[in-house]
Amino acid sequence: WQNWIVFRVPELYLNYAEALNEYYDVPPQEAFDAVFKVRDRSGMPAFHVNLNKNEFREKLHTERGVEFAFEDHRFWDIRRWLIAENEGVMRGEMYGLNINSIDGSRTNVHYEPYVFEVRSWSRRSYLHPIMQYEVDKGYLIQNPGW
């Protein structure tokens, strides 16, 4: 038996801040307060209160990437934000690093980026296909592209 965290409190605050930002034309103070509750516990400063909707969105996307690193949120976030088709996100050249020691020590190293994969992304991948036997019942239509 393995206990697994399904939903952390920072996700609640960041989801709330994202929803407020998307609903209003200008991010309200509650959105800034919600993000600050997440950032404050690690000693990070609050977002500047003069951010517009797009600036707040970009900073919030970065905040989610940092807060939920290695927690399997990124794949679902980029699908929800419809940015997977952007170059370098889930489409195009994916880079890795070759790290080599210059003189045999661990302190003098050389980093060389390289393309390890070229990916493609179809817009249909934002939505899952509906099982054909469910569509055949006549109550549903298939998601676009499937």
mmCIF file of C-alpha atoms in Angstrom:
data_model
loop_
_atom_site.group_PDB
_atom_site.id
_atom_site.type_symbol
_atom_site.label_atom_id
_atom_site.label_comp_id
_atom_site.label_asym_id
_atom_site.label_seq_id
_atom_site.Cartn_x
_atom_site.Cartn_y
_atom_site.Cartn_z
ATOM 1 C CA TRP A 1 0.000 0.000 0.000
ATOM 2 C CA GLN A 2 1.377 3.390 -0.983
ATOM 3 C CA ASN A 3 0.003 6.694 0.240
ATOM 4 C CA TRP A 4 0.043 9.217 -2.570
ATOM 5 C CA ILE A 5 -0.701 12.933 -2.423
ATOM 6 C CA VAL A 6 -3.522 13.564 -4.859
ATOM 7 C CA PHE A 7 -4.121 17.270 -4.323
ATOM 8 C CA ARG A 8 -1.857 19.693 -2.474
ATOM 9 C CA VAL A 9 -2.994 22.995 -0.975
ATOM 10 C CA PRO A 10 -0.694 25.037 -3.284
ATOM 11 C CA GLU A 11 -2.598 23.579 -6.242
ATOM 12 C CA LEU A 12 -5.831 24.874 -4.752
ATOM 13 C CA TYR A 13 -4.397 28.384 -4.392
ATOM 14 C CA LEU A 14 -2.814 28.458 -7.852
ATOM 15 C CA ASN A 15 -5.947 27.057 -9.526
ATOM 16 C CA TYR A 16 -7.984 29.718 -7.746
ATOM 17 C CA ALA A 17 -5.603 32.478 -8.855
ATOM 18 C CA GLU A 18 -5.698 31.198 -12.448
ATOM 19 C CA ALA A 19 -9.494 31.091 -12.461
ATOM 20 C CA LEU A 20 -9.743 34.632 -11.095
ATOM 21 C CA ASN A 21 -7.271 35.923 -13.661
ATOM 22 C CA GLU A 22 -9.129 34.289 -16.543
ATOM 23 C CA TYR A 23 -12.530 35.510 -15.348
ATOM 24 C CA TYR A 24 -11.711 39.181 -14.805
ATOM 25 C CA ASP A 25 -10.234 41.666 -17.274
ATOM 26 C CA VAL A 26 -7.625 42.698 -14.691
ATOM 27 C CA PRO A 27 -6.343 40.218 -12.098
ATOM 28 C CA PRO A 28 -8.045 41.018 -8.767
ATOM 29 C CA GLN A 29 -6.217 41.334 -5.465
ATOM 30 C CA GLU A 30 -7.516 37.888 -4.401
ATOM 31 C CA ALA A 31 -5.494 36.310 -7.236
ATOM 32 C CA PHE A 32 -2.309 38.022 -6.037
ATOM 33 C CA ASP A 33 -3.078 36.991 -2.437
ATOM 34 C CA ALA A 34 -3.576 33.348 -3.428
ATOM 35 C CA VAL A 35 -0.230 33.222 -5.239
ATOM 36 C CA PHE A 36 1.465 34.976 -2.324
ATOM 37 C CA LYS A 37 0.267 32.272 0.076
ATOM 38 C CA VAL A 38 2.192 29.738 -2.013
ATOM 39 C CA ARG A 39 5.287 31.885 -2.501
ATOM 40 C CA ASP A 40 5.488 33.215 1.062
ATOM 41 C CA ARG A 41 6.155 29.839 2.657
ATOM 42 C CA SER A 42 9.459 29.621 0.773
ATOM 43 C CA GLY A 43 10.420 33.251 1.302
ATOM 44 C CA MET A 44 9.642 34.328 -2.258
ATOM 45 C CA PRO A 45 8.282 37.841 -2.851
ATOM 46 C CA ALA A 46 4.739 38.473 -4.029
ATOM 47 C CA PHE A 47 3.929 39.203 -7.667
ATOM 48 C CA HIS A 48 3.971 42.910 -8.538
ATOM 49 C CA VAL A 49 0.421 44.213 -8.228
ATOM 50 C CA ASN A 50 0.643 46.165 -11.494
ATOM 51 C CA LEU A 51 0.660 43.044 -13.710
ATOM 52 C CA ASN A 52 -1.927 42.897 -16.476
ATOM 53 C CA LYS A 53 -3.886 39.754 -17.327
ATOM 54 C CA ASN A 54 -1.326 38.317 -19.777
ATOM 55 C CA GLU A 55 1.676 39.097 -17.573
ATOM 56 C CA PHE A 56 -0.057 37.505 -14.584
ATOM 57 C CA ARG A 57 -0.893 34.441 -16.699
ATOM 58 C CA GLU A 58 2.731 34.030 -17.827
ATOM 59 C CA LYS A 59 4.095 34.369 -14.292
ATOM 60 C CA LEU A 60 1.464 31.952 -12.988
ATOM 61 C CA HIS A 61 2.407 29.383 -15.642
ATOM 62 C CA THR A 62 6.013 29.641 -14.508
ATOM 63 C CA GLU A 63 4.968 29.416 -10.868
ATOM 64 C CA ARG A 64 3.035 26.203 -11.544
ATOM 65 C CA GLY A 65 6.045 24.771 -13.379
ATOM 66 C CA VAL A 66 8.290 25.423 -10.391
ATOM 67 C CA GLU A 67 5.805 24.448 -7.682
ATOM 68 C CA PHE A 68 4.729 21.192 -9.307
ATOM 69 C CA ALA A 69 8.014 20.111 -10.864
ATOM 70 C CA PHE A 70 8.233 16.304 -10.981
ATOM 71 C CA GLU A 71 4.586 15.925 -9.891
ATOM 72 C CA ASP A 72 3.154 15.149 -13.369
ATOM 73 C CA HIS A 73 1.225 18.406 -13.722
ATOM 74 C CA ARG A 74 3.022 19.902 -16.713
ATOM 75 C CA PHE A 75 1.548 17.621 -19.376
ATOM 76 C CA TRP A 76 -1.996 18.397 -18.249
ATOM 77 C CA ASP A 77 -1.302 22.118 -17.794
ATOM 78 C CA ILE A 78 0.025 22.578 -21.333
ATOM 79 C CA ARG A 79 -3.025 20.786 -22.709
ATOM 80 C CA ARG A 80 -5.404 22.924 -20.661
ATOM 81 C CA TRP A 81 -3.610 26.111 -21.731
ATOM 82 C CA LEU A 82 -3.557 24.928 -25.390
ATOM 83 C CA ILE A 83 0.160 25.623 -25.741
ATOM 84 C CA ALA A 84 1.347 22.102 -26.551
ATOM 85 C CA GLU A 85 1.624 22.931 -30.260
ATOM 86 C CA ASN A 86 4.056 25.785 -29.586
ATOM 87 C CA GLU A 87 7.587 25.182 -30.786
ATOM 88 C CA GLY A 88 9.675 23.606 -28.036
ATOM 89 C CA VAL A 89 6.750 22.632 -25.813
ATOM 90 C CA MET A 90 5.465 19.380 -27.354
ATOM 91 C CA ARG A 91 6.388 20.099 -30.985
ATOM 92 C CA GLY A 92 9.692 20.655 -32.689
ATOM 93 C CA GLU A 93 13.228 20.010 -31.552
ATOM 94 C CA MET A 94 13.690 18.693 -28.012
ATOM 95 C CA TYR A 95 17.079 19.399 -26.513
ATOM 96 C CA GLY A 96 19.227 17.587 -23.999
ATOM 97 C CA LEU A 97 22.681 18.321 -22.630
ATOM 98 C CA ASN A 98 25.887 16.390 -23.076
ATOM 99 C CA ILE A 99 27.943 17.075 -19.974
ATOM 100 C CA ASN A 100 31.623 16.241 -20.175
ATOM 101 C CA SER A 101 34.481 16.841 -17.774
ATOM 102 C CA ILE A 102 37.214 19.039 -19.211
ATOM 103 C CA ASP A 103 40.069 17.869 -17.014
ATOM 104 C CA GLY A 104 38.660 14.739 -15.388
ATOM 105 C CA SER A 105 37.281 16.601 -12.362
ATOM 106 C CA ARG A 106 33.668 17.243 -11.464
ATOM 107 C CA THR A 107 34.116 21.006 -11.222
ATOM 108 C CA ASN A 108 35.384 21.819 -14.722
ATOM 109 C CA VAL A 109 32.689 20.639 -17.085
ATOM 110 C CA HIS A 110 31.528 21.479 -20.576
ATOM 111 C CA TYR A 111 27.828 21.571 -21.466
ATOM 112 C CA GLU A 112 26.821 20.971 -25.058
ATOM 113 C CA PRO A 113 23.159 21.048 -26.119
ATOM 114 C CA TYR A 114 21.978 18.483 -28.654
ATOM 115 C CA VAL A 115 18.675 17.571 -30.286
ATOM 116 C CA PHE A 116 17.589 14.189 -28.969
ATOM 117 C CA GLU A 117 14.172 14.098 -30.630
ATOM 118 C CA VAL A 118 11.975 15.987 -33.075
ATOM 119 C CA ARG A 119 8.331 15.814 -31.996
ATOM 120 C CA SER A 120 5.076 16.545 -33.735
ATOM 121 C CA TRP A 121 1.776 17.532 -32.126
ATOM 122 C CA SER A 122 -1.680 17.388 -33.610
ATOM 123 C CA ARG A 123 -4.402 19.744 -32.359
ATOM 124 C CA ARG A 124 -6.684 16.730 -32.029
ATOM 125 C CA SER A 125 -4.496 15.526 -29.168
ATOM 126 C CA TYR A 126 -5.901 18.190 -26.851
ATOM 127 C CA LEU A 127 -9.035 16.037 -26.546
ATOM 128 C CA HIS A 128 -9.261 12.281 -26.183
ATOM 129 C CA PRO A 129 -11.299 10.307 -28.702
ATOM 130 C CA ILE A 130 -14.710 9.082 -27.627
ATOM 131 C CA MET A 131 -15.184 5.339 -27.981
ATOM 132 C CA GLN A 132 -16.844 4.697 -31.337
ATOM 133 C CA TYR A 133 -19.555 2.476 -29.856
ATOM 134 C CA GLU A 134 -20.608 5.461 -27.676
ATOM 135 C CA VAL A 135 -20.767 7.751 -30.722
ATOM 136 C CA ASP A 136 -22.754 5.085 -32.610
ATOM 137 C CA LYS A 137 -25.525 5.300 -29.987
ATOM 138 C CA GLY A 138 -26.394 8.693 -31.486
ATOM 139 C CA TYR A 139 -26.117 10.897 -28.401
ATOM 140 C CA LEU A 140 -22.549 12.117 -28.831
ATOM 141 C CA ILE A 141 -20.418 13.464 -31.647
ATOM 142 C CA GLN A 142 -16.769 12.543 -31.958
ATOM 143 C CA ASN A 143 -14.156 15.042 -30.797
ATOM 144 C CA PRO A 144 -12.597 17.014 -33.671
ATOM 145 C CA GLY A 145 -9.914 15.174 -35.618
ATOM 146 C CA TRP A 146 -10.770 11.664 -34.405
#
